[in-house]
Amino acid sequence: MNIDGKPTRTIWLAADGLGVEIIDQTRLPHEFVVTRLDTLEAAERAIREMWVRGAPLIGATAAYGMALALRSDPSESRLDEAYRRLFATRPTAVNLRWALDDMRAVLHPLPPAERLVAAYRQAGRIADDDVAINAAIGEHGLAVMRRLWDERRAAGAERLNLLTHCNAGWLATVDWGTALAPVYKAQQAGIPLHVWVDETRPRNQGASLTARELNWQGVPHTVIVDNAGGHLMQHGLVDICIVGTDRTTASGDVCNKIGTYLKALAAKDNRVPFYVALPGPTIDWTIDDGVQSIPIEERDSAEVTHLAGRTAEGKLLTVQLTPDGSPAINYGFDVTPARLITGLITERGVCPASRDGLLSLYPERRPNA
Ligand code: MRU
């Protein structure tokens, strides 16, 4: 997307063709800092400490991380070590496993001397594919929004109100985003749109990242506390919810940032369409029951007990919210069962959140296909 008129991705190869540059998302929204990664350790740290985050961007960074690992040693054992270490960085987003498997499948059969060049090439391909996939999700999501807008306009509405949770925008991907790709396409298509942005405690990816990118793109939006969505839906102020996902099961259960499930329940109760936007690599075809089978990341409880922000003097500060001695627990994700989801928006079209729905778009995944 454009920042101050300059087309910008979240990850790119440095000018020397060896290092990898990223936007350090821990510094947003108040500072825009580009950081260079040169080693496997740096890529691991960038993912674990969430300098980069969002399922597709985690996958792309891991792919580049594998290339960085091979700079010092293109051997088989280094390849295995890089896979193991990058895989351990974050447990929930399945794009991580997908990207590492893809890299290993390409690199493993090659003689060591050919691996480094091939690794950069394949990581670049994964990043470029992500951009194309998300642009296609945007087009399919636009069709959903256009239909809804036609209905609402006929009923006298002046704008379409969309609610989103966490950040599934271009900052969570290489470009375009998943849940926000339809928003940007709708903006380009002239649909008058307003986005309710869940702040998304505890790390506030909504308040800091989604708000930041909507702000950059000039999309009208309002940040709300996580608990406000149900109230807005009861009063007819939400026309559609679109969220992203870190892992979608073969039967259409969706794992996304903690709190997504509660939004889906409120949407169901208020007959608000609830869509999930996802690229193919976010589907985990090996599992069915999301609640039972998806590993839920538990992060440092300090993310719950403390809050970071900017003071009136412009200083960045972290403060403690809770009393000394009160324990906290920090589950990163929850699972929204398929029955609460109106539809899945993929790069191949929109389908019901069900096994048959997904197989209709990905027929190559049918047993015996
Ligand atoms: O913990 P994060 O910030 O990596 O969580 C991100 C999300 O939950 C996104 O909604 C999800 O990864 C989809 S990104 C297109």
Coordinates of C-alpha atoms in Angstrom, one line a residue, residues 30 102 133 142 177-178 215 239 256 313 366:
H30 CA 3.9 6.3 16.8
D102 CA 7.4 -25.2 0.9
I133 CA -3.6 -13.9 -3.2
L142 CA -15.7 -6.5 -2.7
G177 CA -4.2 -7.7 3.9
T178 CA -6.9 -10.3 4.1
N215 CA -5.4 6.3 8.7
D239 CA -23.6 -4.1 8.6
N256 CA -8.1 -15.9 15.2
E313 CA 5.1 15.1 25.8
R366 CA -10.5 -34.1 -2.1

